[in-house]
Amino acid sequence: MEDEEKTENIFELKDARSVQDPIHEYGRTYKGVPLIIDNGSYNCRVGWATDQEPRIVFRNCYAKHRKDRGKKLAAEIEVLVANDISNIEAVRFQLKSPHDENIVTHYEAQETMFDYTFAHLGIDTPQVDHPIILTEAFCNPNYSRQLMSELLFECYGVPSISYCVDGMLSYHRNNLNRPDGLLVNIGNYTTHVTPVLDGFPDAMNTRRIRMGGLHLTKFLWRWLQLRFPQHLNAVTLSRAEEILHTHMYIAEDYMPEIAKWSDVNYFEKFVRRIQLPYVAAPISTVSVEQQRERRKEAARRLVELNAKKREEKLIEDEAELTRLVELEEAMEEFTPDEPEYQHALEEAEVSSPEELTKKISVLQQKIDKTRQKMLQASNAAAVEEEEPKPKRVCEEISPKKRADLEQWVEEVKQQWREIQARRAARRHKRQEMAKRRTAASQERMRIISQLARREKKDDNFGMRDEDWDVYKAINKEGGGSDSEEENEKLQELESALRQHSPEFLGETTNNKPTSVAENYQLLLSTEQIRIGELLFQPYMYGLEQGGITATIQYVLGLFDAETQNKLVKNVFLTGGPASLPGLKPRIERELLAMRPFESQFSVSLAKNPVLDPWYGARDSADELVTMGLTRADYQEHGGDRIKHHRRGNKYWASLTPVAPESAPSSTVPSKETTPAPEPGTTVELLQNVEGTADSASN
């Protein structure tokens, strides 16, 4: 049963690759149909207002092709956008996005994304003659909206643009008859807690937390890399995203849930094992005897090769000896003054007859030693073939020669323990030698320093026996490795113990036999609830801000009791990370502890937290088009002007700085002369929205 439960908790990674988006047909039936673009910082969802589902869903990023990085001409650069990137990890650090957090700031990248969008929708006309319904960030700066309008009107020639907030689109789609409520929109970079009164968002009392889905993914990514450093390269950001969306949940009560993981039985039951991909080593079916025979065969071939080289060298030396002897005999017929005598010395490469005689003597000794080595090698090979060594281990551990099987098993166990003890001692010795301040390491360095202080004219260390004694003292049981003979012995002992006493190996290894697959597994225990807890305790990520419940409590405190009751009766959760299991029960539990006794509240979750903004824009497309910014409005009022409606931002006029008349142009106005922000301006709004979750945490 334990093995079955363990197998059930093992999960394979999908490692899904992106599929290229098709180029759809563009017909006359789409003439004048509004085009809905949910321009999120993580995913972009695009489709016609007449479609039931978005036609294109892709990552809002692009990268330049690896082969074309060095090209200077822009026309020659191939840009891979979104789903055209098959392996996003290969270009992870080259990705470019139009967004800076949740605000569009890089409009060159945004133009690339629009080109990709319109091309895959099949729009082949010079201008995009369709009303555009585009999502933007809550309280989007006027400057960002102005550049977006300028891009769409001037570059693509669109007839109108309707700006919406994704959270409000999702809210009104799921709350048709509930105009009042508290919207909690969890995005990729930020989380907004927005009061909704009479169907309109209250921007002045909205608070923002700089915590979103990307922070959860990065925290999980670095956490797994630090916990499993042996799989540093295997734990990628894409796999962290997959693990987050598949195996993470939010605990209803965090601290008691964490305490449960200290129980070993609870850990073994609920731990999730993520199997990383690996290449299994080929299984060897060769027995110990066959391995031994192969090594003998390899040694025999090496001996034959050395013998062949020795014979070739012997033939060369004998030929050289014959030549030198002939030169010596020829020199006896001439006097030293004759040219033939000197010519013979030059051929022998010597300067005198004495050197020639010495050279012949040395060469003769060398030939005699070579012949002696060849004779010894041939005799040793003959003895080995005639008298093969008996199988040492098999005779020692064979139970057939012993009457008492239990006594024999105990002896085998004792041999196994002795080998393991020697191995452990060697490992400990190697660890001690690696440390600088241990006695073994200091003794080794003392001997080496003594050798280094010796004054030697010639480097003849190793020629004497005492030099080798020093070498043995330095390396005594330090830095050595397990011998092949010992490994063979251990394998045969373990084979016998598996047959006659299998429980012994299980006890000595703590009942945890590891396989190759287990070495490539990530164990998820407290991480399953720790990651989602960042939404409620951002300080765990390093942010000095309040979490969702603290911010909700702070926002509710800005209203009177009657308005608070209206808001808490409809707490609405939306956004991609809102799909994490356990978020709704956690909010309900926190509200129960937060609200007065016997007060009523209701928490609801969007039907589809990811796609509901696009569905909401589709359902109200006709209304949104009428509230859009037309080309005439753009030319008259500018690109930052918008019409106020329930699903979008309110227009706040940008404050134009005016220098005081009495002060010179080069003088900076003092705090006393600086005018306070007017009510309803962008400056006042940002001061209220930015001051925020810090106060909520306090």
XYZ file of C-alpha atoms in Angstrom:
698
model
C 0.000 0.000 0.000
C 2.815 2.431 0.795
C 4.376 1.852 -2.615
C 1.003 2.455 -4.290
C 0.495 5.740 -2.401
C 4.028 6.773 -3.240
C 3.424 6.087 -6.919
C 0.171 8.073 -6.864
C 2.035 11.147 -5.551
C 4.491 11.189 -8.461
C 3.636 13.714 -11.174
C 5.245 14.121 -14.561
C 6.037 17.545 -15.995
C 4.258 18.272 -19.252
C 6.850 20.771 -20.561
C 4.278 21.943 -23.105
C 5.758 23.732 -26.105
C 3.911 26.638 -27.679
C 2.157 26.038 -30.982
C 2.309 28.676 -33.691
C -0.902 30.636 -34.154
C -2.632 30.126 -37.514
C -3.399 33.013 -39.844
C -7.188 33.293 -39.931
C -9.254 34.239 -42.949
C -10.457 37.814 -43.168
C -13.712 38.211 -45.096
C -16.256 40.908 -45.777
C -18.442 39.623 -42.959
C -16.051 41.220 -40.468
C -16.431 44.710 -41.918
C -16.993 47.172 -39.062
C -17.005 44.420 -36.390
C -15.321 45.601 -33.157
C -12.000 43.990 -32.328
C -11.449 43.067 -28.658
C -7.866 43.061 -27.331
C -7.294 42.084 -23.708
C -3.764 43.476 -23.501
C -2.538 41.784 -20.322
C 1.038 41.911 -19.070
C 1.226 38.093 -19.143
C -1.113 36.956 -21.934
C -2.801 38.843 -24.748
C -6.244 37.616 -25.859
C -7.627 38.807 -29.185
C -10.867 38.106 -31.026
C -13.836 39.604 -32.842
C -16.906 40.749 -30.943
C -18.912 38.102 -32.803
C -16.671 35.230 -31.655
C -17.540 32.953 -28.761
C -13.881 32.483 -27.760
C -10.709 34.509 -28.341
C -9.130 33.614 -31.660
C -5.563 34.213 -30.537
C -4.077 33.790 -27.057
C -0.317 34.372 -26.772
C 2.396 35.522 -24.399
C 2.820 39.281 -24.592
C 6.521 39.212 -25.450
C 8.929 38.757 -28.335
C 12.611 37.978 -28.984
C 15.028 38.495 -31.817
C 16.110 35.343 -33.634
C 19.419 33.931 -32.365
C 21.035 33.709 -35.828
C 20.231 37.315 -36.681
C 21.611 39.096 -33.644
C 24.600 40.487 -35.509
C 22.655 41.925 -38.424
C 22.561 45.687 -38.595
C 19.750 46.268 -41.079
C 16.329 46.202 -39.457
C 14.795 44.671 -42.577
C 17.021 41.600 -42.192
C 16.182 40.955 -38.522
C 13.683 38.174 -37.912
C 11.568 38.730 -34.809
C 9.882 35.797 -33.077
C 6.721 36.852 -31.316
C 4.927 34.954 -28.581
C 3.886 31.506 -29.791
C 6.455 31.549 -32.600
C 9.060 30.863 -29.892
C 9.004 27.083 -29.530
C 11.409 26.955 -26.570
C 10.995 30.092 -24.509
C 13.719 29.083 -22.020
C 16.349 29.317 -24.756
C 15.650 33.059 -25.113
C 14.405 33.738 -21.590
C 16.852 36.577 -20.918
C 16.290 38.167 -24.341
C 12.518 38.511 -24.069
C 11.071 41.984 -24.455
C 7.614 43.045 -23.334
C 5.579 46.198 -23.942
C 4.814 46.400 -20.214
C 6.755 47.788 -17.314
C 4.921 45.944 -14.545
C 1.265 46.497 -15.516
C 1.767 49.752 -17.481
C 2.573 49.843 -21.213
C 5.767 51.876 -21.624
C 7.648 50.297 -24.560
C 5.649 51.276 -27.606
C 8.094 49.901 -30.131
C 7.424 46.482 -28.602
C 3.691 47.261 -28.498
C 3.745 48.032 -32.217
C 5.394 44.642 -32.805
C 2.618 42.940 -30.852
C -0.087 44.796 -32.818
C 1.566 43.808 -36.109
C 1.513 40.182 -34.985
C -2.130 40.461 -33.895
C -3.494 42.049 -37.066
C -1.423 39.779 -39.323
C -2.737 36.588 -37.706
C -6.297 37.875 -37.853
C -5.809 38.067 -41.611
C -6.293 41.841 -41.880
C -4.618 42.732 -45.195
C -6.016 46.257 -45.672
C -3.796 49.371 -45.421
C -5.746 50.498 -42.356
C -7.445 48.601 -39.554
C -11.008 49.783 -40.170
C -12.443 48.304 -36.979
C -13.352 49.840 -33.615
C -10.835 48.704 -31.010
C -11.851 47.667 -27.478
C -8.616 47.652 -25.487
C -7.950 46.917 -21.828
C -5.610 49.089 -19.772
C -4.324 49.180 -16.203
C -6.421 50.629 -13.418
C -5.562 54.337 -13.023
C -3.454 54.150 -16.161
C -1.321 57.317 -16.525
C -2.555 59.797 -19.112
C 0.812 59.817 -20.845
C 0.689 56.057 -21.426
C -2.869 56.263 -22.788
C -1.924 59.183 -25.035
C 0.938 57.247 -26.654
C -1.308 54.206 -27.128
C -3.972 56.318 -28.834
C -1.357 57.969 -31.005
C -0.012 54.576 -32.076
C -3.427 53.171 -33.021
C -4.781 56.291 -34.723
C -1.646 57.399 -36.564
C -0.051 54.050 -37.415
C -3.076 51.808 -37.977
C -5.833 54.324 -38.739
C -8.469 52.812 -36.443
C -11.848 54.652 -36.310
C -12.228 54.559 -32.499
C -10.727 53.176 -29.297
C -12.637 52.117 -26.196
C -10.490 51.753 -23.073
C -11.631 49.375 -20.326
C -10.261 47.933 -17.076
C -10.044 44.145 -17.105
C -11.205 43.773 -13.492
C -14.344 45.879 -14.084
C -15.203 43.893 -17.226
C -15.056 40.676 -15.205
C -17.013 42.242 -12.342
C -19.954 43.403 -14.470
C -20.125 40.127 -16.371
C -20.522 38.135 -13.146
C -22.599 40.716 -11.217
C -25.313 41.925 -13.584
C -27.754 43.021 -10.844
C -25.315 43.861 -8.063
C -23.926 47.380 -8.585
C -22.182 47.554 -5.181
C -19.308 45.357 -4.174
C -15.626 45.004 -3.368
C -13.448 43.941 -6.306
C -10.215 42.022 -5.584
C -8.326 41.788 -8.881
C -5.115 39.706 -8.669
C -2.963 40.317 -11.736
C 0.474 39.308 -12.940
C 2.299 42.181 -11.237
C -0.199 43.844 -8.885
C -3.323 43.238 -6.817
C -6.035 45.899 -6.599
C -8.729 46.136 -3.916
C -11.370 48.386 -5.494
C -14.689 49.474 -3.975
C -17.468 49.497 -6.588
C -20.376 51.844 -5.805
C -23.392 52.172 -8.115
C -21.481 50.184 -10.732
C -18.512 52.615 -10.894
C -15.049 51.978 -9.382
C -14.057 54.298 -6.542
C -10.506 55.167 -7.558
C -9.908 57.516 -4.638
C -10.364 54.698 -2.092
C -8.709 51.930 -4.117
C -5.503 50.393 -2.779
C -2.836 48.507 -4.671
C -0.461 45.735 -3.541
C 2.677 45.139 -5.572
C 2.277 41.390 -5.466
C 0.968 39.193 -8.276
C 1.354 35.939 -10.129
C 4.859 36.714 -11.408
C 6.141 37.188 -7.858
C 4.692 33.815 -6.836
C 6.371 32.133 -9.813
C 9.776 33.727 -9.192
C 9.638 32.932 -5.490
C 8.837 29.272 -6.216
C 11.551 29.142 -8.887
C 14.307 30.412 -6.593
C 12.993 28.366 -3.651
C 13.233 25.104 -5.601
C 16.690 25.996 -6.932
C 17.969 26.651 -3.418
C 16.336 23.552 -1.967
C 17.482 21.251 -4.787
C 20.827 22.702 -5.929
C 21.678 19.482 -7.758
C 18.829 20.297 -10.170
C 19.666 23.972 -10.559
C 19.511 23.967 -14.356
C 16.506 21.640 -14.541
C 14.307 23.950 -12.452
C 13.376 26.605 -15.020
C 10.903 29.470 -14.805
C 8.527 27.704 -17.198
C 8.482 24.589 -15.028
C 7.955 26.745 -11.941
C 4.885 28.244 -13.663
C 3.542 24.774 -14.424
C 4.107 23.622 -10.831
C 2.436 26.782 -9.491
C -0.724 26.336 -11.547
C -0.901 22.569 -10.971
C 0.220 21.808 -7.407
C -0.098 24.994 -5.329
C -3.095 25.939 -3.174
C -3.939 28.441 -0.445
C -4.355 27.179 3.102
C -7.475 28.204 4.972
C -5.457 28.469 8.203
C -1.754 28.772 7.439
C 0.064 28.093 10.726
C -1.846 24.926 11.778
C -1.483 23.652 8.212
C 2.286 24.191 8.349
C 2.494 22.350 11.684
C 0.926 19.236 10.155
C 3.958 18.733 7.890
C 6.176 17.978 10.888
C 4.446 14.601 11.134
C 6.320 11.989 9.086
C 3.181 10.041 8.222
C 1.440 13.196 7.027
C 4.479 14.092 4.955
C 4.645 10.697 3.253
C 0.931 10.771 2.512
C 0.591 14.274 1.070
C 4.029 15.072 -0.343
C 4.034 15.543 -4.101
C 6.972 14.218 -6.080
C 7.650 16.077 -9.318
C 9.532 13.812 -11.693
C 12.155 15.701 -13.686
C 13.144 14.348 -17.100
C 16.307 12.265 -17.130
C 18.131 9.801 -19.334
C 18.408 6.412 -17.674
C 21.760 4.689 -17.917
C 21.712 1.455 -19.912
C 21.126 -1.549 -17.692
C 24.103 -3.861 -17.654
C 23.292 -7.570 -17.824
C 26.920 -8.599 -17.425
C 27.648 -10.650 -14.320
C 30.641 -10.196 -12.049
C 32.386 -13.194 -13.608
C 31.858 -11.815 -17.085
C 33.232 -8.433 -16.037
C 36.261 -10.180 -14.587
C 36.803 -12.125 -17.791
C 36.537 -8.941 -19.831
C 39.153 -7.262 -17.675
C 41.413 -10.280 -18.067
C 40.920 -10.164 -21.821
C 41.760 -6.471 -21.872
C 44.865 -7.113 -19.753
C 45.904 -9.956 -22.069
C 45.576 -7.708 -25.106
C 47.641 -5.051 -23.383
C 50.333 -7.604 -22.574
C 50.356 -8.784 -26.185
C 50.615 -5.207 -27.416
C 53.540 -4.527 -25.075
C 55.221 -7.762 -26.118
C 54.844 -6.807 -29.776
C 56.376 -3.391 -29.161
C 59.156 -5.011 -27.147
C 59.935 -7.409 -30.022
C 60.020 -4.575 -32.527
C 62.356 -2.609 -30.276
C 64.531 -5.703 -29.791
C 64.902 -6.147 -33.549
C 65.912 -2.499 -33.926
C 68.457 -2.753 -31.105
C 69.968 -5.958 -32.540
C 70.325 -4.332 -35.964
C 71.989 -1.311 -34.372
C 74.315 -3.586 -32.379
C 75.305 -5.461 -35.542
C 76.049 -2.187 -37.326
C 78.218 -0.885 -34.486
C 80.167 -4.170 -34.226
C 80.862 -4.065 -37.981
C 82.097 -0.494 -37.698
C 84.367 -1.496 -34.799
C 85.856 -4.374 -36.829
C 86.338 -2.122 -39.842
C 88.172 0.492 -37.751
C 90.811 -2.106 -36.787
C 92.005 -2.224 -40.408
C 92.781 1.538 -40.511
C 94.992 3.894 -38.594
C 93.545 6.882 -36.728
C 95.058 9.276 -39.314
C 93.255 7.751 -42.264
C 89.948 9.371 -43.405
C 88.120 6.013 -43.368
C 88.788 5.773 -39.624
C 87.256 9.193 -38.919
C 84.317 8.420 -41.247
C 83.538 5.260 -39.203
C 83.501 7.287 -35.951
C 81.069 9.775 -37.497
C 78.737 6.971 -38.604
C 78.798 5.541 -35.065
C 78.123 9.060 -33.688
C 81.062 8.860 -31.261
C 84.341 10.749 -30.926
C 86.699 7.950 -29.865
C 87.009 4.145 -29.981
C 86.440 4.026 -26.189
C 83.040 5.663 -26.545
C 82.151 3.193 -29.296
C 83.063 0.251 -27.076
C 80.990 1.691 -24.197
C 78.006 2.257 -26.508
C 78.189 -1.335 -27.734
C 78.336 -2.610 -24.133
C 75.309 -0.563 -23.034
C 73.295 -1.678 -26.044
C 74.175 -5.316 -25.376
C 72.975 -5.019 -21.768
C 69.735 -3.459 -22.961
C 69.127 -6.334 -25.366
C 69.797 -8.890 -22.613
C 67.292 -7.175 -20.263
C 64.643 -7.059 -22.998
C 65.064 -10.781 -23.710
C 64.828 -11.539 -19.987
C 61.564 -9.537 -19.670
C 60.107 -11.339 -22.682
C 61.002 -14.701 -21.149
C 59.414 -13.776 -17.800
C 56.239 -12.547 -19.487
C 55.886 -15.763 -21.503
C 56.427 -17.923 -18.390
C 53.840 -15.933 -16.377
C 51.259 -16.266 -19.160
C 51.886 -20.019 -19.342
C 51.474 -20.436 -15.570
C 48.239 -18.399 -15.585
C 46.784 -20.547 -18.382
C 47.800 -23.804 -16.712
C 46.731 -22.911 -13.151
C 43.713 -20.543 -13.120
C 42.911 -18.920 -9.781
C 39.976 -20.436 -7.935
C 36.890 -18.333 -7.321
C 37.805 -16.812 -4.028
C 34.573 -15.172 -2.921
C 32.198 -17.856 -4.088
C 34.057 -20.504 -2.085
C 34.129 -18.289 0.967
C 30.435 -17.455 1.028
C 28.971 -20.625 -0.415
C 26.438 -21.957 2.096
C 26.735 -25.529 0.842
C 30.005 -26.055 2.701
C 28.549 -24.986 6.018
C 26.196 -26.952 8.180
C 24.758 -24.065 10.096
C 23.124 -21.607 7.660
C 22.383 -18.999 10.314
C 25.982 -18.909 11.432
C 27.087 -18.508 7.819
C 24.661 -15.627 7.272
C 25.978 -13.873 10.378
C 29.526 -14.231 9.065
C 28.473 -12.725 5.721
C 26.803 -9.829 7.536
C 29.955 -9.249 9.548
C 32.057 -9.172 6.373
C 29.592 -6.698 4.847
C 29.824 -4.471 7.945
C 33.621 -4.531 7.879
C 33.734 -3.421 4.236
C 31.232 -0.652 4.905
C 33.228 0.467 7.948
C 36.444 0.632 5.888
C 34.642 2.644 3.240
C 33.233 5.046 5.811
C 36.683 5.461 7.366
C 38.179 6.310 3.980
C 35.430 8.818 3.248
C 35.971 10.431 6.650
C 39.725 10.522 6.031
C 39.243 12.224 2.659
C 36.966 14.802 4.272
C 39.508 15.434 7.008
C 42.305 15.798 4.449
C 40.233 18.382 2.594
C 39.996 20.563 5.717
C 42.888 22.857 6.475
C 42.931 22.715 10.259
C 42.669 18.982 10.902
C 45.588 17.002 12.305
C 45.820 14.780 9.206
C 45.969 17.737 6.849
C 48.549 19.555 8.970
C 50.761 16.451 9.118
C 50.578 16.067 5.364
C 51.512 19.709 4.803
C 54.374 19.407 7.338
C 55.924 16.539 5.387
C 55.492 18.338 2.078
C 57.082 21.516 3.483
C 60.074 19.506 4.719
C 60.544 18.045 1.270
C 60.286 21.494 -0.274
C 63.035 22.865 2.032
C 65.568 20.272 0.947
C 68.350 21.721 -1.174
C 68.813 19.453 -4.191
C 70.899 19.996 -7.244
C 69.139 17.222 -9.160
C 65.489 16.187 -8.871
C 66.049 12.528 -7.937
C 63.140 12.113 -5.542
C 61.837 8.542 -5.839
C 65.149 6.890 -6.573
C 65.551 5.754 -2.986
C 63.328 3.506 -0.897
C 62.951 6.061 1.895
C 61.433 8.505 -0.619
C 58.625 6.050 -1.257
C 58.115 5.676 2.480
C 57.485 9.429 2.622
C 55.008 9.127 -0.257
C 53.151 6.377 1.586
C 53.060 8.488 4.756
C 51.479 11.383 2.858
C 48.831 9.276 1.150
C 48.178 6.771 3.909
C 44.433 6.132 3.800
C 43.893 9.608 2.449
C 42.431 10.439 -0.948
C 42.211 6.772 -1.919
C 39.234 5.173 -3.597
C 37.462 1.868 -3.211
C 39.293 -0.960 -4.969
C 37.687 -3.092 -7.649
C 38.329 -6.207 -5.610
C 36.486 -4.701 -2.664
C 33.574 -3.637 -4.879
C 33.286 -7.150 -6.293
C 33.375 -8.596 -2.814
C 30.635 -6.211 -1.656
C 28.427 -7.005 -4.644
C 28.639 -10.744 -4.042
C 27.971 -10.331 -0.330
C 24.903 -8.196 -1.022
C 23.703 -10.717 -3.593
C 23.924 -13.494 -1.015
C 22.201 -11.365 1.639
C 19.325 -10.497 -0.699
C 18.774 -14.201 -1.183
C 19.074 -15.381 2.431
C 18.465 -12.231 4.549
C 16.739 -9.456 2.517
C 15.539 -7.597 5.612
C 19.138 -6.918 6.692
C 19.870 -4.574 3.755
C 16.542 -2.821 4.282
C 17.366 -2.120 7.934
C 20.866 -0.844 7.218
C 19.631 1.524 4.489
C 16.660 2.845 6.551
C 14.186 1.124 4.210
C 14.823 3.731 1.502
C 16.306 2.057 -1.546
C 16.845 4.793 -4.111
C 16.460 4.392 -7.836
C 17.714 6.588 -10.648
C 14.256 8.168 -11.041
C 14.122 9.137 -7.340
C 17.364 11.050 -7.734
C 15.570 13.310 -10.247
C 12.506 14.208 -8.178
C 11.404 17.446 -6.531
C 9.553 16.917 -3.249
C 6.819 19.498 -2.653
C 5.732 19.666 0.970
C 5.194 23.040 2.650
C 5.766 24.751 -0.701
C 2.241 23.768 -1.678
C 0.812 26.361 0.723
C 3.819 28.627 1.297
C 3.732 30.149 -2.206
C 0.072 31.197 -2.108
C 0.586 32.670 1.354
C 2.631 35.475 -0.243
C -0.661 37.091 -1.290
C -1.603 37.427 2.375
C 1.879 37.987 3.837
C 4.008 39.892 1.274
C 6.765 40.404 3.839
C 7.791 36.792 3.140
C 8.823 38.049 -0.304
C 10.520 41.143 1.136
C 7.730 43.681 0.509
C 6.793 45.996 3.367
C 3.113 46.019 2.464
C -0.064 44.542 3.808
C -1.625 41.457 2.286
C -5.053 41.045 0.728
C -7.005 40.760 3.989
C -5.151 43.639 5.645
C -5.802 45.824 2.609
C -9.486 44.814 2.524
C -9.798 45.780 6.178
C -8.095 49.112 5.514
C -10.312 49.912 2.503
C -13.451 49.047 4.438
C -12.326 51.363 7.205
C -12.515 54.289 4.770
C -16.325 54.007 4.628
C -19.158 54.228 7.113
C -20.850 51.132 8.514
C -23.728 51.179 6.011
C -21.399 51.312 3.019
C -19.202 48.613 4.519
C -22.203 46.275 4.697
C -22.948 46.944 1.019
C -19.386 46.193 -0.005
C -18.865 42.988 2.010
C -22.113 41.513 0.733
C -20.431 41.193 -2.660
C -16.674 40.523 -2.408
C -15.680 39.493 -5.925
C -12.393 37.710 -6.781
C -10.924 37.714 -10.292
C -7.565 37.552 -12.102
C -5.313 34.664 -13.115
C -3.890 33.810 -9.649
C -7.446 33.873 -8.232
C -7.872 30.411 -9.732
C -5.564 28.967 -7.044
C -7.601 26.489 -4.948
C -8.499 27.672 -1.471
C -8.561 31.432 -2.117
C -12.303 31.845 -1.599
C -12.458 29.851 1.712
C -9.448 31.803 2.981
C -11.086 35.174 2.245
C -14.316 33.981 3.880
C -12.440 32.898 7.012
C -10.581 36.214 7.220
C -13.798 38.206 6.756
C -15.481 36.151 9.468
C -12.741 37.145 11.897
C -12.713 40.732 10.657
C -16.396 41.658 10.546
C -18.660 42.307 13.577
C -20.583 39.514 15.218
C -23.541 38.168 13.180
C -22.794 40.477 10.254
C -23.397 39.142 6.753
C -20.950 38.919 3.884
C -20.599 37.018 0.625
C -17.516 36.055 -1.404
C -17.770 34.970 -5.025
C -15.226 33.894 -7.600
C -15.327 34.672 -11.311
C -16.579 31.832 -13.499
C -13.408 32.088 -15.572
C -10.888 34.369 -13.814
C -8.628 34.438 -16.865
C -11.049 34.919 -19.782
C -13.927 36.766 -18.107
C -12.505 40.224 -19.004
C -12.572 39.286 -22.702
C -16.047 37.750 -22.354
C -17.263 40.891 -20.584
C -15.984 43.102 -23.406
C -17.638 40.823 -25.959
C -21.016 40.922 -24.194
C -21.007 44.725 -23.942
C -19.214 45.526 -27.196
C -21.981 47.740 -28.617
C -22.147 49.871 -25.485
C -18.379 50.187 -25.279
C -18.046 51.284 -28.911
C -20.425 54.179 -28.300
C -18.290 55.243 -25.310
C -15.066 55.092 -27.276
C -12.598 57.799 -28.281
C -13.201 58.670 -31.957
C -10.668 60.152 -34.351
C -12.419 63.522 -34.102
C -12.156 63.455 -30.301
C -8.496 62.487 -30.590
C -7.722 65.376 -32.908
C -9.653 67.873 -30.770
C -8.838 66.839 -27.183
C -5.762 64.613 -27.487
C -5.093 60.939 -26.981
C -5.380 60.875 -23.199
C -9.060 61.915 -23.151
C -11.579 59.135 -22.409
C -15.292 58.983 -21.762
C -16.325 57.915 -18.310
C -18.259 54.633 -18.127
C -18.773 51.786 -15.668
C -16.115 49.451 -17.108
C -13.234 51.899 -17.440
C -11.143 54.529 -15.721
C -12.295 58.017 -14.923
C -10.590 60.842 -16.772
C -8.329 62.968 -14.600
C -6.886 66.041 -16.264
C -3.120 66.227 -16.110
C -1.813 69.005 -13.922
C 0.101 71.611 -15.923
C 2.874 73.142 -13.791
C 2.785 76.965 -13.737
C 5.749 78.968 -12.439
C 4.900 81.753 -9.970
C 5.022 85.224 -11.583
C 7.066 86.768 -8.764
C 9.768 84.118 -8.801
C 12.550 84.128 -11.413
C 12.572 81.311 -13.940
C 15.795 79.884 -12.501
C 14.465 79.795 -8.923
C 12.874 76.604 -7.582
C 9.544 77.391 -5.829
C 9.547 76.729 -2.099
C 7.139 74.419 -0.357
C 5.118 77.452 0.812
C 4.587 78.736 -2.742
C 3.873 75.306 -4.322
C 0.114 75.033 -4.896
C -1.707 72.041 -3.442
C -3.178 69.531 -5.933
C -6.659 70.382 -7.026
C -9.449 67.937 -6.174
C -10.002 65.423 -8.941
C -6.546 65.811 -10.539
C -4.077 63.032 -11.391
C -1.665 64.178 -8.674
C -4.254 63.849 -5.928
C -5.371 60.460 -7.262
C -1.863 59.024 -7.329
C -1.159 60.339 -3.842
C -4.196 58.483 -2.536
C -3.616 55.255 -4.488
C 0.121 55.053 -3.795
C -0.159 55.605 -0.102
C -1.655 52.405 0.512
C -0.954 49.028 1.614
C 1.744 50.355 3.912
C -1.040 51.968 5.910
C -3.047 48.757 5.583
C -0.220 46.765 7.100
C -0.018 49.214 9.985
